[in-house]
Structure formats: structure tokens, C-alpha cells
mmCIF file of C-alpha atoms in Angstrom:
data_model
loop_
_atom_site.group_PDB
_atom_site.id
_atom_site.type_symbol
_atom_site.label_atom_id
_atom_site.label_comp_id
_atom_site.label_asym_id
_atom_site.label_seq_id
_atom_site.Cartn_x
_atom_site.Cartn_y
_atom_site.Cartn_z
ATOM 1 C CA MET B 1 -37.317 83.138 145.708
ATOM 2 C CA THR B 2 -36.411 82.615 142.176
ATOM 3 C CA THR B 3 -38.932 80.311 140.096
ATOM 4 C CA TYR B 4 -37.064 78.319 137.436
ATOM 5 C CA GLY B 5 -39.522 76.821 134.354
ATOM 6 C CA SER B 6 -40.375 80.458 134.146
ATOM 7 C CA PHE B 7 -39.469 83.899 134.220
ATOM 8 C CA PRO B 8 -37.799 85.332 135.552
ATOM 9 C CA GLY B 9 -35.461 82.116 136.616
ATOM 10 C CA THR B 10 -35.764 81.272 132.562
ATOM 11 C CA ARG B 11 -35.106 84.526 130.568
ATOM 12 C CA PRO B 12 -34.545 82.665 125.901
ATOM 13 C CA ARG B 13 -32.703 86.063 125.254
ATOM 14 C CA ARG B 14 -29.404 84.480 127.133
ATOM 15 C CA LEU B 15 -28.890 82.701 123.983
ATOM 16 C CA ARG B 16 -28.686 85.550 121.782
ATOM 17 C CA THR B 17 -26.477 87.590 123.453
ATOM 18 C CA THR B 18 -23.983 87.884 120.729
ATOM 19 C CA PRO B 19 -23.488 86.540 117.161
ATOM 20 C CA ALA B 20 -20.577 83.533 119.045
ATOM 21 C CA MET B 21 -23.441 82.662 121.273
ATOM 22 C CA ARG B 22 -25.932 82.707 118.001
ATOM 23 C CA ARG B 23 -23.702 80.715 115.923
ATOM 24 C CA MET B 24 -23.124 78.293 118.973
ATOM 25 C CA VAL B 25 -27.187 77.889 118.841
ATOM 26 C CA ALA B 26 -27.825 78.206 115.634
ATOM 27 C CA GLU B 27 -29.853 74.633 114.619
ATOM 28 C CA THR B 28 -29.677 75.227 110.618
ATOM 29 C CA ARG B 29 -25.831 75.897 108.716
ATOM 30 C CA LEU B 30 -26.118 77.643 104.897
ATOM 31 C CA HIS B 31 -23.291 75.116 103.331
ATOM 32 C CA PRO B 32 -21.909 75.697 99.966
ATOM 33 C CA ALA B 33 -21.690 71.950 99.191
ATOM 34 C CA ASP B 34 -25.848 72.866 99.868
ATOM 35 C CA LEU B 35 -26.290 74.680 97.178
ATOM 36 C CA ILE B 36 -26.385 74.106 93.211
ATOM 37 C CA LEU B 37 -26.062 76.354 90.659
ATOM 38 C CA PRO B 38 -29.043 77.321 87.176
ATOM 39 C CA ALA B 39 -27.238 78.366 84.100
ATOM 40 C CA PHE B 40 -28.431 79.575 80.644
ATOM 41 C CA VAL B 41 -26.340 78.571 77.686
ATOM 42 C CA ARG B 42 -27.870 80.937 74.980
ATOM 43 C CA GLU B 43 -26.556 79.195 71.060
ATOM 44 C CA GLY B 44 -24.980 81.963 69.300
ATOM 45 C CA VAL B 45 -23.748 84.734 70.693
ATOM 46 C CA SER B 46 -20.353 86.340 71.340
ATOM 47 C CA GLU B 47 -20.835 87.751 74.353
ATOM 48 C CA PRO B 48 -23.075 87.173 77.847
ATOM 49 C CA VAL B 49 -27.038 88.396 77.572
ATOM 50 C CA PRO B 50 -28.020 90.456 80.590
ATOM 51 C CA ILE B 51 -31.849 89.012 81.098
ATOM 52 C CA ALA B 52 -33.769 92.207 82.446
ATOM 53 C CA SER B 53 -35.325 90.838 85.451
ATOM 54 C CA MET B 54 -32.897 88.979 86.747
ATOM 55 C CA PRO B 55 -29.848 91.935 87.516
ATOM 56 C CA GLY B 56 -27.121 89.866 88.014
ATOM 57 C CA VAL B 57 -27.659 86.428 86.376
ATOM 58 C CA VAL B 58 -27.078 86.261 82.050
ATOM 59 C CA GLN B 59 -26.878 83.417 78.910
ATOM 60 C CA HIS B 60 -24.171 82.441 79.154
ATOM 61 C CA THR B 61 -21.699 82.187 75.336
ATOM 62 C CA ARG B 62 -20.370 78.858 76.170
ATOM 63 C CA ASP B 63 -16.769 80.273 76.987
ATOM 64 C CA SER B 64 -18.595 82.340 79.773
ATOM 65 C CA LEU B 65 -20.503 79.291 80.912
ATOM 66 C CA LYS B 66 -17.173 77.087 80.568
ATOM 67 C CA LYS B 67 -16.027 80.002 83.883
ATOM 68 C CA ALA B 68 -18.922 80.177 85.781
ATOM 69 C CA ALA B 69 -19.094 76.376 86.493
ATOM 70 C CA ALA B 70 -15.066 76.645 87.396
ATOM 71 C CA GLU B 71 -15.645 79.147 89.615
ATOM 72 C CA ALA B 72 -18.646 77.140 91.639
ATOM 73 C CA VAL B 73 -15.915 74.269 91.676
ATOM 74 C CA ALA B 74 -13.622 76.472 93.554
ATOM 75 C CA ALA B 75 -16.996 78.050 95.963
ATOM 76 C CA GLY B 76 -17.267 75.118 97.236
ATOM 77 C CA VAL B 77 -20.608 74.658 94.831
ATOM 78 C CA SER B 78 -22.588 71.375 95.018
ATOM 79 C CA GLY B 79 -23.676 71.322 91.553
ATOM 80 C CA ILE B 80 -24.640 72.772 88.297
ATOM 81 C CA MET B 81 -27.492 73.048 86.439
ATOM 82 C CA LEU B 82 -28.222 73.478 82.832
ATOM 83 C CA PHE B 83 -30.683 75.238 80.810
ATOM 84 C CA GLY B 84 -30.190 75.399 76.421
ATOM 85 C CA VAL B 85 -31.417 78.592 75.135
ATOM 86 C CA PRO B 86 -31.515 76.955 71.545
ATOM 87 C CA GLU B 87 -31.652 79.435 68.143
ATOM 88 C CA GLU B 88 -34.943 81.100 67.211
ATOM 89 C CA SER B 89 -34.892 79.799 64.024
ATOM 90 C CA LYS B 90 -35.021 75.752 65.453
ATOM 91 C CA LYS B 91 -37.367 75.293 66.986
ATOM 92 C CA ASP B 92 -40.168 73.062 65.975
ATOM 93 C CA ALA B 93 -43.611 71.477 67.519
ATOM 94 C CA VAL B 94 -41.447 68.229 68.537
ATOM 95 C CA GLY B 95 -38.463 70.502 70.037
ATOM 96 C CA THR B 96 -35.918 68.546 68.055
ATOM 97 C CA PRO B 97 -32.564 70.280 69.478
ATOM 98 C CA GLY B 98 -33.640 69.023 72.793
ATOM 99 C CA THR B 99 -32.075 65.834 71.331
ATOM 100 C CA ASP B 100 -30.370 66.502 68.781
ATOM 101 C CA PRO B 101 -26.124 66.155 69.596
ATOM 102 C CA ASP B 102 -25.377 68.517 68.936
ATOM 103 C CA GLY B 103 -28.562 70.953 70.500
ATOM 104 C CA ILE B 104 -27.577 73.282 72.756
ATOM 105 C CA LEU B 105 -27.540 72.188 75.885
ATOM 106 C CA GLN B 106 -26.025 69.329 75.424
ATOM 107 C CA VAL B 107 -22.938 70.666 73.460
ATOM 108 C CA ALA B 108 -22.488 73.011 76.758
ATOM 109 C CA LEU B 109 -23.060 69.479 78.763
ATOM 110 C CA ARG B 110 -19.820 68.142 76.912
ATOM 111 C CA ASP B 111 -17.852 71.597 77.905
ATOM 112 C CA VAL B 112 -18.771 71.656 80.661
ATOM 113 C CA ARG B 113 -17.501 67.798 81.802
ATOM 114 C CA ALA B 114 -14.185 68.898 78.994
ATOM 115 C CA GLU B 115 -14.208 71.392 82.134
ATOM 116 C CA VAL B 116 -14.963 70.836 85.791
ATOM 117 C CA GLY B 117 -15.191 66.597 84.976
ATOM 118 C CA ASP B 118 -16.161 65.247 88.698
ATOM 119 C CA ASP B 119 -14.867 67.844 90.189
ATOM 120 C CA LEU B 120 -19.978 69.278 89.497
ATOM 121 C CA LEU B 121 -21.787 67.737 89.313
ATOM 122 C CA VAL B 122 -22.933 68.063 85.563
ATOM 123 C CA MET B 123 -27.333 68.620 86.073
ATOM 124 C CA SER B 124 -29.159 68.498 82.583
ATOM 125 C CA ASP B 125 -32.888 71.025 82.568
ATOM 126 C CA LEU B 126 -35.210 67.704 80.865
ATOM 127 C CA CYS B 127 -37.901 69.528 79.436
ATOM 128 C CA LEU B 128 -39.446 70.975 76.349
ATOM 129 C CA ASP B 129 -39.711 73.938 76.590
ATOM 130 C CA GLU B 130 -37.709 76.327 75.809
ATOM 131 C CA THR B 131 -36.357 73.760 72.192
ATOM 132 C CA THR B 132 -41.007 73.577 71.574
ATOM 133 C CA ASP B 133 -41.757 76.580 69.007
ATOM 134 C CA HIS B 134 -45.008 77.028 71.253
ATOM 135 C CA GLY B 135 -43.551 76.739 74.832
ATOM 136 C CA HIS B 136 -45.357 73.624 76.099
ATOM 137 C CA CYS B 137 -43.129 71.162 77.772
ATOM 138 C CA GLY B 138 -44.193 68.514 74.976
ATOM 139 C CA VAL B 139 -46.028 67.188 72.895
ATOM 140 C CA LEU B 140 -48.821 68.969 71.026
ATOM 141 C CA ASP B 141 -51.772 66.693 70.081
ATOM 142 C CA GLU B 142 -53.911 67.993 66.738
ATOM 143 C CA GLN B 143 -56.672 70.301 69.634
ATOM 144 C CA GLY B 144 -53.219 71.926 70.560
ATOM 145 C CA ARG B 145 -53.502 69.988 74.184
ATOM 146 C CA VAL B 146 -49.581 69.157 75.743
ATOM 147 C CA ASP B 147 -50.041 65.090 74.280
ATOM 148 C CA ASN B 148 -49.006 63.085 78.256
ATOM 149 C CA ASP B 149 -47.845 60.057 76.434
ATOM 150 C CA ALA B 150 -46.290 61.223 73.435
ATOM 151 C CA THR B 151 -44.396 63.660 75.286
ATOM 152 C CA LEU B 152 -43.143 60.586 77.692
ATOM 153 C CA GLU B 153 -41.191 59.753 75.011
ATOM 154 C CA ARG B 154 -38.964 62.098 73.339
ATOM 155 C CA TYR B 155 -38.731 62.085 77.390
ATOM 156 C CA ALA B 156 -36.630 58.709 77.193
ATOM 157 C CA GLU B 157 -34.677 60.125 73.937
ATOM 158 C CA MET B 158 -33.745 64.137 75.848
ATOM 159 C CA ALA B 159 -32.601 62.007 78.739
ATOM 160 C CA ARG B 160 -29.967 59.441 76.717
ATOM 161 C CA VAL B 161 -29.028 62.281 74.710
ATOM 162 C CA GLN B 162 -28.104 64.403 77.898
ATOM 163 C CA ALA B 163 -26.671 61.718 79.330
ATOM 164 C CA GLU B 164 -24.661 60.701 76.495
ATOM 165 C CA ALA B 165 -22.917 64.305 76.877
ATOM 166 C CA GLY B 166 -21.657 63.907 80.331
ATOM 167 C CA ALA B 167 -25.091 64.775 82.656
ATOM 168 C CA HIS B 168 -24.384 62.906 86.157
ATOM 169 C CA VAL B 169 -28.277 64.082 87.126
ATOM 170 C CA VAL B 170 -31.024 64.431 85.184
ATOM 171 C CA GLY B 171 -34.231 66.711 86.139
ATOM 172 C CA PRO B 172 -37.553 66.045 83.881
ATOM 173 C CA SER B 173 -39.257 69.579 85.491
ATOM 174 C CA GLY B 174 -41.617 68.642 82.121
ATOM 175 C CA MET B 175 -44.268 66.869 84.866
ATOM 176 C CA MET B 176 -45.797 64.334 82.572
ATOM 177 C CA ASP B 177 -47.020 61.628 84.235
ATOM 178 C CA GLY B 178 -44.952 58.627 84.177
ATOM 179 C CA GLN B 179 -41.774 60.932 82.933
ATOM 180 C CA ILE B 180 -40.093 58.761 86.197
ATOM 181 C CA GLY B 181 -40.799 55.789 85.261
ATOM 182 C CA VAL B 182 -40.201 55.997 81.297
ATOM 183 C CA ILE B 183 -36.730 58.348 81.764
ATOM 184 C CA ARG B 184 -35.568 54.997 84.564
ATOM 185 C CA GLU B 185 -35.739 52.329 81.601
ATOM 186 C CA ALA B 186 -34.341 54.294 78.841
ATOM 187 C CA LEU B 187 -31.324 55.299 80.807
ATOM 188 C CA ASP B 188 -30.547 51.603 81.821
ATOM 189 C CA ARG B 189 -31.858 50.205 78.780
ATOM 190 C CA ALA B 190 -29.364 52.653 77.556
ATOM 191 C CA GLY B 191 -25.930 51.703 80.000
ATOM 192 C CA HIS B 192 -26.607 54.720 81.574
ATOM 193 C CA GLN B 193 -27.176 53.011 85.252
ATOM 194 C CA ASP B 194 -25.110 55.950 86.963
ATOM 195 C CA VAL B 195 -27.226 58.408 86.057
ATOM 196 C CA ALA B 196 -29.218 59.961 89.034
ATOM 197 C CA ILE B 197 -32.775 61.754 88.501
ATOM 198 C CA LEU B 198 -33.176 64.786 90.641
ATOM 199 C CA ALA B 199 -36.972 64.454 89.874
ATOM 200 C CA TYR B 200 -39.318 68.041 90.114
ATOM 201 C CA THR B 201 -41.790 66.237 91.792
ATOM 202 C CA ALA B 202 -43.554 68.899 93.162
ATOM 203 C CA LYS B 203 -43.695 72.226 90.343
ATOM 204 C CA TYR B 204 -46.505 74.355 90.613
ATOM 205 C CA ALA B 205 -48.041 76.327 88.393
ATOM 206 C CA SER B 206 -46.459 79.086 89.882
ATOM 207 C CA ALA B 207 -46.716 83.619 88.565
ATOM 208 C CA PHE B 208 -43.289 83.860 90.784
ATOM 209 C CA TYR B 209 -42.610 82.066 86.925
ATOM 210 C CA GLY B 210 -42.214 85.247 84.853
ATOM 211 C CA PRO B 211 -38.521 86.831 84.643
ATOM 212 C CA PHE B 212 -37.503 82.661 83.909
ATOM 213 C CA ARG B 213 -39.908 83.085 80.496
ATOM 214 C CA GLU B 214 -36.905 85.462 79.437
ATOM 215 C CA ALA B 215 -34.545 83.882 80.248
ATOM 216 C CA VAL B 216 -35.250 80.944 77.832
ATOM 217 C CA ALA B 217 -37.003 82.831 75.281
ATOM 218 C CA SER B 218 -39.987 81.127 75.396
ATOM 219 C CA SER B 219 -42.686 80.828 73.425
ATOM 220 C CA LEU B 220 -45.224 80.371 75.741
ATOM 221 C CA LYS B 221 -48.920 80.980 74.429
ATOM 222 C CA GLY B 222 -50.685 80.123 77.497
ATOM 223 C CA ASP B 223 -50.067 79.093 80.733
ATOM 224 C CA ARG B 224 -49.535 75.204 81.573
ATOM 225 C CA LYS B 225 -52.540 74.485 84.219
ATOM 226 C CA THR B 226 -53.130 71.363 82.557
ATOM 227 C CA TYR B 227 -49.824 69.591 83.363
ATOM 228 C CA GLN B 228 -47.901 71.832 86.516
ATOM 229 C CA GLN B 229 -49.884 71.601 89.740
ATOM 230 C CA ASP B 230 -52.225 73.610 91.212
ATOM 231 C CA PRO B 231 -50.385 76.219 94.286
ATOM 232 C CA ALA B 232 -54.394 75.170 96.378
ATOM 233 C CA ASN B 233 -53.778 71.608 96.564
ATOM 234 C CA THR B 234 -51.262 70.240 98.795
ATOM 235 C CA ARG B 235 -52.382 66.212 98.485
ATOM 236 C CA GLU B 236 -51.775 66.084 95.845
ATOM 237 C CA SER B 237 -48.453 66.760 95.838
ATOM 238 C CA LEU B 238 -47.725 64.183 98.416
ATOM 239 C CA ARG B 239 -49.258 61.768 95.152
ATOM 240 C CA GLU B 240 -46.434 62.344 93.004
ATOM 241 C CA LEU B 241 -43.921 62.014 95.795
ATOM 242 C CA ALA B 242 -45.204 58.335 95.988
ATOM 243 C CA LEU B 243 -45.392 57.798 91.975
ATOM 244 C CA ASP B 244 -41.099 59.096 91.752
ATOM 245 C CA LEU B 245 -39.978 57.153 94.262
ATOM 246 C CA GLU B 246 -42.660 54.149 93.411
ATOM 247 C CA GLU B 247 -40.918 55.122 89.339
ATOM 248 C CA GLY B 248 -36.931 55.703 90.242
ATOM 249 C CA ALA B 249 -36.611 58.221 91.094
ATOM 250 C CA ASP B 250 -33.246 59.603 93.386
ATOM 251 C CA MET B 251 -33.940 62.424 94.731
ATOM 252 C CA VAL B 252 -36.288 64.816 94.706
ATOM 253 C CA MET B 253 -37.591 68.963 94.582
ATOM 254 C CA VAL B 254 -39.876 71.626 95.879
ATOM 255 C CA LYS B 255 -40.285 74.006 93.526
ATOM 256 C CA PRO B 256 -40.908 77.325 93.505
ATOM 257 C CA ALA B 257 -39.475 76.902 97.215
ATOM 258 C CA GLY B 258 -40.149 80.190 98.654
ATOM 259 C CA PRO B 259 -43.940 80.617 98.370
ATOM 260 C CA TYR B 260 -44.171 76.439 99.494
ATOM 261 C CA LEU B 261 -42.291 76.039 102.806
ATOM 262 C CA ASP B 262 -44.832 73.623 103.864
ATOM 263 C CA ILE B 263 -45.076 71.854 101.325
ATOM 264 C CA LEU B 264 -41.660 71.350 101.216
ATOM 265 C CA ALA B 265 -41.289 70.213 104.746
ATOM 266 C CA ARG B 266 -44.458 67.254 104.233
ATOM 267 C CA VAL B 267 -41.893 66.236 101.678
ATOM 268 C CA ALA B 268 -38.532 66.260 103.624
ATOM 269 C CA ASP B 269 -40.376 64.589 107.141
ATOM 270 C CA ALA B 270 -41.399 61.057 103.953
ATOM 271 C CA VAL B 271 -38.958 60.461 102.751
ATOM 272 C CA ASP B 272 -35.804 59.253 103.019
ATOM 273 C CA VAL B 273 -34.309 60.626 100.060
ATOM 274 C CA PRO B 274 -32.321 64.044 99.297
ATOM 275 C CA VAL B 275 -34.947 66.437 99.236
ATOM 276 C CA ALA B 276 -34.140 69.908 96.640
ATOM 277 C CA ALA B 277 -36.078 73.022 96.720
ATOM 278 C CA TYR B 278 -34.918 75.242 93.588
ATOM 279 C CA GLN B 279 -35.246 79.380 94.778
ATOM 280 C CA ILE B 280 -36.744 80.797 91.473
ATOM 281 C CA SER B 281 -36.094 83.625 89.377
ATOM 282 C CA GLY B 282 -39.589 85.263 90.686
ATOM 283 C CA GLU B 283 -37.964 85.084 94.148
ATOM 284 C CA TYR B 284 -34.827 85.885 93.224
ATOM 285 C CA ALA B 285 -36.023 88.983 91.097
ATOM 286 C CA MET B 286 -37.321 90.533 94.396
ATOM 287 C CA ILE B 287 -34.942 90.106 96.007
ATOM 288 C CA GLU B 288 -32.803 92.351 93.934
ATOM 289 C CA ALA B 289 -34.597 94.668 92.399
ATOM 290 C CA ALA B 290 -35.974 95.842 96.508
ATOM 291 C CA ALA B 291 -32.468 95.910 97.543
ATOM 292 C CA GLU B 292 -31.707 98.174 94.518
ATOM 293 C CA LYS B 293 -35.334 100.254 95.564
ATOM 294 C CA GLY B 294 -32.580 100.337 99.229
ATOM 295 C CA TRP B 295 -36.603 98.502 100.190
ATOM 296 C CA ILE B 296 -34.632 95.847 102.393
ATOM 297 C CA GLU B 297 -30.816 94.827 102.971
ATOM 298 C CA ARG B 298 -30.185 92.540 100.246
ATOM 299 C CA ASP B 299 -27.377 90.244 101.864
ATOM 300 C CA ARG B 300 -29.107 89.740 104.880
ATOM 301 C CA ALA B 301 -32.643 89.127 102.455
ATOM 302 C CA ILE B 302 -30.357 86.061 100.323
ATOM 303 C CA MET B 303 -29.483 84.642 103.611
ATOM 304 C CA GLU B 304 -32.641 84.810 105.740
ATOM 305 C CA ALA B 305 -34.551 83.113 102.577
ATOM 306 C CA LEU B 306 -31.680 81.377 101.825
ATOM 307 C CA THR B 307 -31.422 79.717 105.854
ATOM 308 C CA GLY B 308 -35.622 78.981 105.848
ATOM 309 C CA ILE B 309 -35.300 77.508 102.790
ATOM 310 C CA LYS B 310 -33.622 74.435 104.884
ATOM 311 C CA ARG B 311 -34.648 75.096 108.029
ATOM 312 C CA ALA B 312 -38.397 73.742 106.379
ATOM 313 C CA GLY B 313 -36.446 70.077 104.924
ATOM 314 C CA ALA B 314 -33.951 71.188 101.679
ATOM 315 C CA ARG B 315 -31.576 69.099 101.816
ATOM 316 C CA ASN B 316 -30.141 71.439 98.419
ATOM 317 C CA ILE B 317 -31.094 74.234 97.464
ATOM 318 C CA LEU B 318 -31.538 75.825 93.510
ATOM 319 C CA THR B 319 -30.231 79.110 93.848
ATOM 320 C CA TYR B 320 -29.112 82.328 91.240
ATOM 321 C CA TRP B 321 -27.148 83.166 94.674
ATOM 322 C CA ALA B 322 -25.153 79.293 95.069
ATOM 323 C CA THR B 323 -21.828 80.793 94.064
ATOM 324 C CA GLU B 324 -22.154 84.214 95.208
ATOM 325 C CA VAL B 325 -23.476 82.962 98.603
ATOM 326 C CA ALA B 326 -20.877 79.872 98.794
ATOM 327 C CA GLN B 327 -17.761 82.185 98.212
ATOM 328 C CA LYS B 328 -19.502 84.492 101.620
ATOM 329 C CA LEU B 329 -19.701 81.494 103.293
ATOM 330 C CA ARG B 330 -16.047 80.205 102.583
ATOM 331 C CA ALA B 331 -15.242 83.901 103.734
#
């Protein structure tokens, strides 16, 4: 007599027999609207500049950035997160290009909004690391340490100029204590109540940021371990999460994504706001490098990595493959 509820009566492989079957019972599905494209725009270049450690990614000119934004719209991508790369000579101790209305990031925000309007969420990185001559995410004190509260004043000003330049969403990524509350107050006082805040809630001091440093021409010496989170810690992320929500975050993010899927799952289970994850430069570079050597199947690896991030709880994923993947999903 066949016994049901165990082998041989029960055979889970029945639900894996064909592509149509696997598609029908899939528990996690990627959609173009899940994706956000991070993009770099560099001041003073006439052609896009390839980033050696991130094959296929470039530092855009203003014109090529507008084209990339239009392509993202056509592919169904939800948003574009902009990072500005100013000329080296314009960097200073307080990151002046970050609050100059004519700084490269603010100019790019106006360009992209003019190009795509409200068809794409235009997001801006709100941090000083790309604009300071020391490469840290904040203002330094006399001992060379990042001064949290002095940095908050700069963040408030950055939020105002980015909103005025057209950002739908600002993304504070510096991991300063109190940054979300200060930025929310600054935006509201300036009449930008509709500008949303995507909080980099759990941003770890990761070794996987390496290629990003090239992408933004970072001037960093040393590390960011005094303000980014220790990779060994979990509860710290939940504390940061509670504080960001209390201060007014509209959305929260875990960064990096792949090495921190456990953190992502904990955050997603704990909140009722949208949760994003950033598949960072090192995650991108590893797959591209291994695929270039023929060690893995590139397209399958990309889709598997992104599916894993969504399965762990991400509503949205920042990925350098956003437009490419969205095009494939639509096809």
C-alpha cells in the first residue's frame, strides 16, 4: 500500500519537472520595478570614463547620464541613485561641492529631472565622502576624527540643495548619529515635505566597497570603522533601525546586500516600511570577474544573486545591473 505524506507517495520533485512548472510555483519573482540603478557622473569629462574594477560601469558625462536615465525608464526600472564626482581641485575639508548649487551632483539632478520628469524616481547620495579632500563622510575635528554633530549641519544643507535641484528621494549614507531627524527637519523647514528619505540604516564597514572607491575617485586614507557598523554585529542594526524610524525615515536600507542577507531578513521582518538592499561594487565585480574567466555562468549568477536578495526580504534592490536585468525580465 502506498503511504502518503512520505516517500514514495510524496515526491517534491514533481513540482520541478518543467520550466513552466517551476515558473508557476516560484515563491520569489524579480520585477523591473524592484530595481534601482546607481550611477556616477563625473565633472569635466567629455566622454564616459570606464571604471576598471567594475567592467561595464562608467563615470558618466552629463549627456550620457541623461541617456542612461532614459534607458532605465524604458526598461521599467523604478529609480536612479546619483553619485557626483567633482574635479579633484574642488574638493576641500568640508566638501563644498556637496552644497554648491552648481556642484556636479546638483547639476546632474537637474539634468535627470529635466530628462525623465516623474517617470523615474531621482535619488541622490547624501554624503560628503565624494567631495572632501580627506575622503571621509563627514567634517573632521582637530584630532582628525569625524565630528558627528558638525557633519549633521553639512547634511542639513546638502538635503536642501539636493531637494531644490530635483531629488525625489535623498539617501543619507554617512552613518552619523541623528542624521535622519536632522535631514527631515531641514527638508520640512525648506518646504520639501514630499521629498522622501531612504535611510542607509545598516551600512557595514565592508571590504567589498573597494571598486566603489575607484568609481568616485575617493581620497580616503584610513577607514570608516568609527561610524560604519562592525560586520560582527546584528543587534546594532536593529538599534539603528529603531532610531531611523523614530526620526522619520520613509524607507530603510541594508548595505552591502549579499554578505548580510541575515541582517536584511531581520530588518524586513521587523518593519512595515519599504526595505531596500544595495548590491555593492565588490559583489558586482566578483561576478563579472569570475564570469570573464569562465568560472561561472554570468547571467545565471546575476539572477540568482538578485533573487536571493529579494527572497531575504528586499522590496527594492540597488544594483549596477538594474537596466540590463529589467530589460531581460520584460523580454
